[in-house]
Coordinates of C-alpha atoms in Angstrom, one line a residue:
M1 CA 88.8 124.5 124.1
A2 CA 91.0 122.2 126.1
I3 CA 89.8 118.6 125.7
E4 CA 89.5 116.7 129.0
P5 CA 90.4 113.0 128.9
D6 CA 87.6 110.6 129.7
L7 CA 89.7 108.0 131.5
K8 CA 86.8 106.1 133.1
Q9 CA 86.1 102.9 131.2
T10 CA 83.2 100.6 131.9
P11 CA 83.2 96.8 131.6
E12 CA 81.9 95.4 128.3
H13 CA 78.6 94.2 129.7
E14 CA 78.0 97.7 131.3
Q15 CA 78.7 99.4 128.0
G16 CA 76.3 97.1 126.2
A17 CA 73.6 98.0 128.7
K18 CA 74.0 101.6 127.8
R19 CA 73.7 101.2 124.1
S20 CA 70.6 102.7 122.5
R21 CA 68.2 100.8 120.3
L22 CA 70.1 102.0 117.3
P23 CA 72.2 99.4 115.4
G24 CA 75.5 98.7 117.1
P25 CA 77.8 100.9 115.0
L26 CA 75.4 103.8 115.1
A27 CA 74.9 103.4 118.8
T28 CA 78.7 103.6 119.3
L29 CA 79.0 106.6 117.0
F30 CA 76.4 108.5 119.0
G31 CA 78.0 107.4 122.3
L32 CA 81.7 108.1 121.5
R33 CA 82.3 109.6 124.9
R34 CA 81.8 106.3 126.6
E35 CA 82.0 103.6 123.9
I36 CA 85.1 101.9 122.6
P37 CA 84.7 102.1 118.8
E38 CA 84.6 98.8 117.0
V39 CA 85.7 98.4 113.4
D40 CA 82.2 98.9 112.1
T41 CA 82.1 102.4 113.6
F42 CA 85.3 103.2 111.7
A43 CA 83.6 101.9 108.6
I44 CA 80.6 104.1 109.0
V45 CA 82.7 107.3 109.3
T46 CA 85.1 106.5 106.5
F47 CA 82.5 105.2 104.1
L48 CA 79.8 107.8 104.8
P49 CA 81.0 110.3 102.2
V50 CA 81.8 107.7 99.5
P51 CA 78.3 107.7 97.9
L52 CA 78.5 111.5 97.9
L53 CA 81.9 111.4 96.2
I54 CA 80.7 109.0 93.6
L55 CA 77.7 111.2 92.8
A56 CA 80.0 114.3 92.8
G57 CA 82.3 112.7 90.3
I58 CA 79.5 111.7 88.0
F59 CA 77.1 114.7 88.2
G60 CA 79.0 117.4 90.1
G61 CA 76.6 120.1 91.4
I62 CA 75.2 119.9 95.0
A63 CA 76.8 116.5 95.6
A64 CA 80.3 117.9 94.9
W65 CA 79.9 120.8 97.4
A66 CA 78.1 118.6 100.0
S67 CA 81.0 116.1 100.0
L68 CA 83.5 118.9 100.4
I69 CA 81.5 120.5 103.2
W70 CA 81.1 117.2 105.0
I71 CA 84.8 116.4 104.9
G72 CA 86.1 120.0 105.4
L73 CA 83.6 121.3 108.0
C74 CA 81.1 118.8 109.4
L75 CA 83.7 116.4 110.8
F76 CA 85.3 119.4 112.6
M77 CA 82.0 120.5 114.0
L78 CA 81.2 117.0 115.2
D79 CA 84.5 116.9 117.0
E80 CA 83.7 120.2 118.7
I81 CA 80.2 119.1 119.7
I82 CA 81.3 115.7 121.2
A83 CA 84.4 117.4 122.7
R84 CA 85.8 114.2 124.5
P85 CA 87.9 111.4 123.2
S86 CA 86.7 107.8 122.9
P87 CA 87.9 105.5 125.6
D88 CA 91.0 103.4 125.0
A89 CA 90.6 99.8 124.1
P90 CA 92.0 97.5 126.9
E91 CA 95.6 96.3 126.4
G92 CA 95.6 93.1 124.4
S93 CA 92.3 93.8 122.6
E94 CA 92.0 92.2 119.1
F95 CA 90.0 93.5 116.2
P96 CA 89.8 90.7 113.6
A97 CA 87.8 92.9 111.1
A98 CA 90.4 95.7 111.0
D99 CA 92.3 94.3 108.1
A100 CA 89.1 93.6 106.1
L101 CA 88.2 97.3 106.4
S102 CA 91.6 98.3 105.2
V103 CA 91.3 96.1 102.2
A104 CA 87.8 97.5 101.4
L105 CA 89.2 101.1 101.8
G106 CA 92.0 100.1 99.4
G107 CA 89.4 99.1 96.8
V108 CA 87.5 102.3 97.3
H109 CA 90.7 104.3 96.9
F110 CA 91.3 102.9 93.4
L111 CA 87.7 103.3 92.4
L112 CA 87.6 106.9 93.5
L113 CA 91.0 107.6 91.9
F114 CA 89.8 106.5 88.5
L115 CA 86.4 108.3 88.9
G116 CA 88.1 111.5 90.1
V117 CA 90.5 111.6 87.1
A118 CA 87.6 110.8 84.7
A119 CA 85.5 113.6 86.2
L120 CA 88.3 116.2 86.3
S121 CA 89.3 115.4 82.7
G122 CA 85.7 115.9 81.3
F123 CA 84.5 112.3 80.9
T124 CA 81.5 112.7 83.2
R125 CA 78.8 115.4 83.6
L126 CA 81.0 117.4 86.0
E127 CA 81.1 121.1 84.9
G128 CA 81.5 124.6 86.2
S129 CA 82.7 125.5 89.7
S130 CA 81.9 121.9 90.8
W131 CA 85.3 121.0 89.3
I132 CA 87.1 122.8 92.2
A133 CA 84.9 121.1 94.8
V134 CA 85.6 117.6 93.3
L135 CA 89.3 118.2 93.2
L136 CA 89.4 119.3 96.8
A137 CA 87.0 116.7 98.2
F138 CA 88.7 113.8 96.4
G139 CA 92.1 115.1 97.3
L140 CA 91.1 115.4 101.0
F141 CA 89.8 111.8 101.0
F142 CA 93.0 110.5 99.4
G143 CA 95.3 112.6 101.7
Q144 CA 93.4 111.8 104.9
V145 CA 91.7 108.4 104.6
S146 CA 93.7 106.7 101.8
N147 CA 97.0 107.9 103.4
S148 CA 95.9 106.7 106.9
N149 CA 94.9 103.4 105.5
A150 CA 98.0 102.9 103.4
H151 CA 100.1 103.9 106.5
E152 CA 98.4 101.1 108.4
L153 CA 99.0 98.5 105.7
I154 CA 102.7 99.1 105.2
H155 CA 103.1 98.2 108.9
R156 CA 101.4 94.9 108.5
S157 CA 103.5 91.7 108.5
D158 CA 101.2 90.1 105.9
R159 CA 102.9 90.6 102.6
R160 CA 99.7 91.0 100.7
L161 CA 98.5 93.8 103.0
F162 CA 101.9 95.5 102.7
L163 CA 101.8 95.4 98.9
L164 CA 98.3 97.0 98.9
G165 CA 99.5 99.8 101.1
K166 CA 102.6 100.2 98.9
W167 CA 100.5 100.5 95.7
I168 CA 98.1 103.0 97.3
Y169 CA 101.1 105.2 97.9
I170 CA 102.5 104.5 94.4
S171 CA 99.1 105.5 92.9
L172 CA 99.5 108.9 94.7
L173 CA 103.1 109.2 93.3
Y174 CA 104.4 108.9 96.8
G175 CA 105.6 105.3 96.8
H176 CA 108.9 106.0 98.5
H177 CA 107.0 106.7 101.7
S178 CA 106.6 102.9 102.1
S179 CA 110.4 102.8 102.7
A180 CA 111.1 106.2 104.2
H181 CA 108.4 106.1 106.8
R182 CA 109.3 102.7 108.2
L183 CA 113.1 102.8 107.9
V184 CA 113.8 106.5 108.4
H185 CA 111.0 108.3 110.2
H186 CA 110.3 105.6 112.9
R187 CA 114.0 105.3 113.7
F188 CA 115.0 109.0 113.6
V189 CA 111.7 110.8 114.5
A190 CA 112.2 114.1 116.4
T191 CA 115.8 114.3 115.5
P192 CA 117.7 116.3 112.8
D193 CA 118.2 113.0 110.9
D194 CA 114.5 112.7 110.2
P195 CA 113.4 114.8 107.1
N196 CA 109.8 114.5 108.2
S197 CA 110.2 116.1 111.7
A198 CA 109.5 119.8 111.5
Q199 CA 111.8 122.1 113.5
L200 CA 110.5 124.9 115.8
G201 CA 109.9 128.0 113.7
E202 CA 110.0 126.1 110.4
G203 CA 107.0 127.1 108.2
Y204 CA 105.1 124.4 106.3
W205 CA 106.0 125.7 102.9
A206 CA 109.7 125.5 103.7
F207 CA 109.2 122.1 105.3
L208 CA 107.3 120.6 102.3
P209 CA 110.2 120.4 99.7
R210 CA 112.8 119.6 102.4
A211 CA 110.7 116.7 103.7
W212 CA 109.7 115.3 100.2
I213 CA 113.2 115.4 98.8
G214 CA 114.9 114.4 102.1
S215 CA 112.6 111.4 102.7
F216 CA 113.0 110.2 99.1
V217 CA 116.8 110.3 99.4
A218 CA 117.0 109.0 102.9
G219 CA 114.6 106.1 102.1
Y220 CA 116.7 105.2 99.1
E221 CA 119.9 105.2 101.1
M222 CA 118.4 102.9 103.7
E223 CA 117.1 100.5 101.1
R224 CA 120.5 100.5 99.3
G225 CA 122.2 99.7 102.6
R226 CA 119.8 96.9 103.3
A227 CA 120.4 95.5 99.8
A228 CA 124.2 95.7 100.1
R229 CA 124.0 93.4 103.2
L230 CA 122.0 90.7 101.4
P231 CA 124.0 87.7 100.0
K232 CA 124.5 87.4 96.3
P233 CA 122.3 85.1 94.4
D234 CA 123.5 81.5 94.4
P235 CA 124.1 80.5 90.7
S236 CA 123.1 76.9 91.5
A237 CA 119.8 77.8 93.1
P238 CA 116.5 77.3 91.3
L239 CA 115.6 80.1 88.8
G240 CA 112.7 81.4 90.9
Q241 CA 114.9 81.7 94.0
R242 CA 117.6 83.5 92.0
V243 CA 115.0 86.0 90.6
R244 CA 113.7 86.8 94.0
A245 CA 117.2 87.3 95.4
L246 CA 118.0 89.6 92.5
L247 CA 114.9 91.6 93.0
A248 CA 115.6 91.9 96.7
R249 CA 119.1 93.3 95.9
I250 CA 117.6 95.8 93.4
G251 CA 115.2 97.1 96.1
P252 CA 111.8 98.6 95.8
Y253 CA 112.7 102.1 94.4
P254 CA 112.4 101.0 90.8
S255 CA 108.8 99.9 91.5
Y256 CA 108.1 103.3 93.1
V257 CA 109.3 105.3 90.1
L258 CA 108.2 103.0 87.3
G259 CA 104.8 102.3 89.0
G260 CA 104.2 106.0 89.3
L261 CA 105.1 106.5 85.6
W262 CA 102.8 103.6 84.7
F263 CA 99.8 105.4 86.4
V264 CA 100.6 108.7 84.6
M265 CA 100.7 106.8 81.3
L266 CA 97.6 104.8 82.1
F267 CA 95.5 107.9 82.8
G268 CA 97.0 109.7 79.8
I269 CA 96.0 106.8 77.6
L270 CA 92.5 106.5 79.1
F271 CA 91.6 110.2 79.4
G272 CA 94.2 112.0 77.3
A273 CA 96.5 114.9 78.3
R274 CA 93.8 116.4 80.5
G275 CA 93.5 113.1 82.3
A276 CA 97.3 113.0 83.0
L277 CA 97.1 116.6 84.3
A278 CA 94.1 115.9 86.4
Y279 CA 95.8 112.9 87.9
L280 CA 98.9 115.0 88.7
A281 CA 96.7 117.6 90.4
L282 CA 95.0 115.0 92.6
C283 CA 98.3 113.5 93.6
A284 CA 99.8 116.9 94.4
Y285 CA 96.9 117.8 96.6
A286 CA 96.9 114.4 98.3
Q287 CA 100.6 114.7 99.0
L288 CA 100.1 118.2 100.4
Q289 CA 97.7 116.6 103.0
I290 CA 100.1 113.7 103.7
L291 CA 103.0 116.1 104.4
L292 CA 100.8 118.4 106.5
A293 CA 100.1 115.4 108.8
D294 CA 103.8 114.8 109.2
Y295 CA 104.5 118.5 109.8
V296 CA 101.8 118.9 112.5
Q297 CA 102.4 115.7 114.3
H298 CA 106.1 116.3 115.2
Y299 CA 106.4 120.1 115.0
G300 CA 109.1 121.5 117.3
L301 CA 109.5 118.3 119.3
A302 CA 113.0 117.0 119.8
R303 CA 114.6 114.0 121.5
A304 CA 117.5 114.7 123.8
R305 CA 121.0 113.5 123.0
R306 CA 122.6 111.2 125.6
G307 CA 126.2 111.1 126.7
D308 CA 127.1 108.4 124.2
G309 CA 125.8 110.4 121.3
S310 CA 122.6 108.4 120.9
Y311 CA 119.1 109.8 121.3
E312 CA 116.7 109.1 124.1
P313 CA 113.9 106.6 123.3
V314 CA 110.8 107.8 121.6
D315 CA 107.8 108.3 124.0
T316 CA 104.6 110.4 124.3
R317 CA 106.7 113.6 124.5
H318 CA 107.7 113.3 120.8
S319 CA 104.4 113.4 118.9
W320 CA 101.4 115.7 119.0
D321 CA 98.3 113.7 119.7
A322 CA 94.8 114.8 118.8
P323 CA 92.1 113.1 121.0
H324 CA 89.2 114.4 118.9
P325 CA 86.9 111.4 118.3
V326 CA 85.3 111.8 114.9
T327 CA 88.3 112.7 112.9
S328 CA 90.2 109.9 114.7
L329 CA 87.7 107.5 113.3
W330 CA 87.9 109.2 109.9
M331 CA 91.7 108.9 109.9
L332 CA 91.8 105.4 111.4
N333 CA 93.2 106.7 114.7
A334 CA 96.2 108.3 113.0
P335 CA 95.9 111.2 115.4
R336 CA 96.8 108.8 118.2
H337 CA 100.3 109.2 116.9
S338 CA 102.5 108.7 119.9
D339 CA 101.1 105.2 120.6
H340 CA 101.7 104.3 117.0
H341 CA 105.4 105.2 117.4
A342 CA 105.5 103.1 120.6
H343 CA 103.8 100.2 118.9
P344 CA 104.1 100.4 115.1
G345 CA 102.4 97.1 114.5
R346 CA 99.4 97.8 116.7
E347 CA 96.1 97.8 114.8
Y348 CA 94.4 101.1 114.5
P349 CA 91.4 100.4 116.7
A350 CA 93.7 99.4 119.5
L351 CA 95.8 102.6 119.5
R352 CA 95.6 104.3 122.9
L353 CA 95.7 107.9 124.2
G354 CA 96.6 107.1 127.7
Q355 CA 96.9 109.9 130.3
L356 CA 96.1 113.1 128.4
D357 CA 96.7 115.5 131.4
A358 CA 100.3 114.2 132.0
R359 CA 103.0 116.9 132.2
Q360 CA 105.0 117.5 129.0
R361 CA 102.3 115.7 127.0
P362 CA 101.9 117.4 123.5
I363 CA 98.1 117.6 122.8
L364 CA 96.8 119.5 119.8
P365 CA 94.2 122.2 120.6
R366 CA 92.1 121.2 117.6
S367 CA 91.7 118.1 115.5
L368 CA 94.5 117.0 113.2
P369 CA 92.8 118.2 109.9
A370 CA 91.9 121.5 111.5
M371 CA 95.5 122.1 112.7
A372 CA 96.7 121.0 109.2
S373 CA 94.6 123.8 107.7
L374 CA 96.1 126.3 110.2
A375 CA 99.6 125.2 109.2
L376 CA 99.0 126.5 105.7
I377 CA 99.3 130.0 107.1
P378 CA 102.7 129.9 108.9
P379 CA 102.3 133.2 110.9
L380 CA 99.1 132.0 112.4
W381 CA 100.5 128.5 113.0
R382 CA 103.5 129.8 114.8
R383 CA 101.3 132.2 116.9
V384 CA 99.3 129.2 118.1
M385 CA 101.9 126.5 118.4
D386 CA 105.3 128.0 119.3
K387 CA 104.2 128.9 122.8
R388 CA 102.9 125.4 123.3
V389 CA 106.3 123.9 122.2
K390 CA 108.1 126.3 124.6
A391 CA 105.7 125.4 127.4
L392 CA 106.6 121.7 126.9
G393 CA 110.2 122.6 127.2
Q394 CA 109.5 124.1 130.6
G395 CA 107.8 121.0 131.8
K396 CA 104.3 122.4 131.5
S397 CA 101.2 121.0 129.8
A398 CA 100.6 122.0 126.2
T399 CA 96.8 121.7 126.4
L400 CA 96.2 125.5 126.4
R401 CA 93.1 127.2 124.9
L402 CA 93.4 128.1 121.3

């Protein structure tokens, strides 16, 4: 079903008059077609399955399957029922609580990571087929919510927030993304120089190793180049200043690798060999989700080369946006991807969709998680998406029926 943009926005006082008698966040959640979501609405959607996940990790059983069904099916169904995007926040809107939610989600990530490993390694009452449900449900949360949150944090200018995002990625054995995403992907997106931009006709399973290895290497090369341009430590400077200068020249890659090894050893010490294996399984599934998002969001899109050899600027034609409202809340507006590339430092509640019916505007026919699931089956993915990519090349709209 093609999603029609809801471009009409009402003034704040008119929106308030339309709210139901429900508490503010719930009223916004049930009025997503007309309400601009505040941070508390993002909090409701992202935190809603957390109690279920905790119960699932401790007891398994119904809670495990309920959490998986909620994340894997119910969010998709809510998107289909609402069927229209939330309005854009006005330019210049500020959301002071956005960073607080990111910090809270960071804390929840580490709590669930330890609980998930404990459960999967036999240290809780989890047993039987619930093991599979817990692995999938926790992995989906890490790959969709924790990834989206860490992605927000590594774009923050506040060093403390950046470090939180970096260590979330390190805890998923994907620390290099903190460098590769900012220094490589944002600069070279939709060009052959970006390992995380999938080419037309490239299947996900071929893309996955190329993107993982390519981004690790490309991020390292960019960090090494940055370090080479830094001045050498001044021998006469205070010790603390010299240490900081030395660490800056070493770069962050040792922390990515050694930090990841530290997590493997920690879970091995706490929960034995089964704990280390459970941790690796969770990280692998989370990374699969992260790379699926990269694959879907730029599949087949390419920036044109100009006469001087440079590429045209990045704009809305170079990212697949997904205007589906509930999974946008779930993934902290990560599906509003083109505006993120235009404004990398813009807070997630302020990301905009703009004019959805514009020509040559790549719009996914289903939500980002749903299309990621489709990408796991390359023949079906190509059947749905290749014609849309070709339509964009002909100057047409890509908002065709699935």
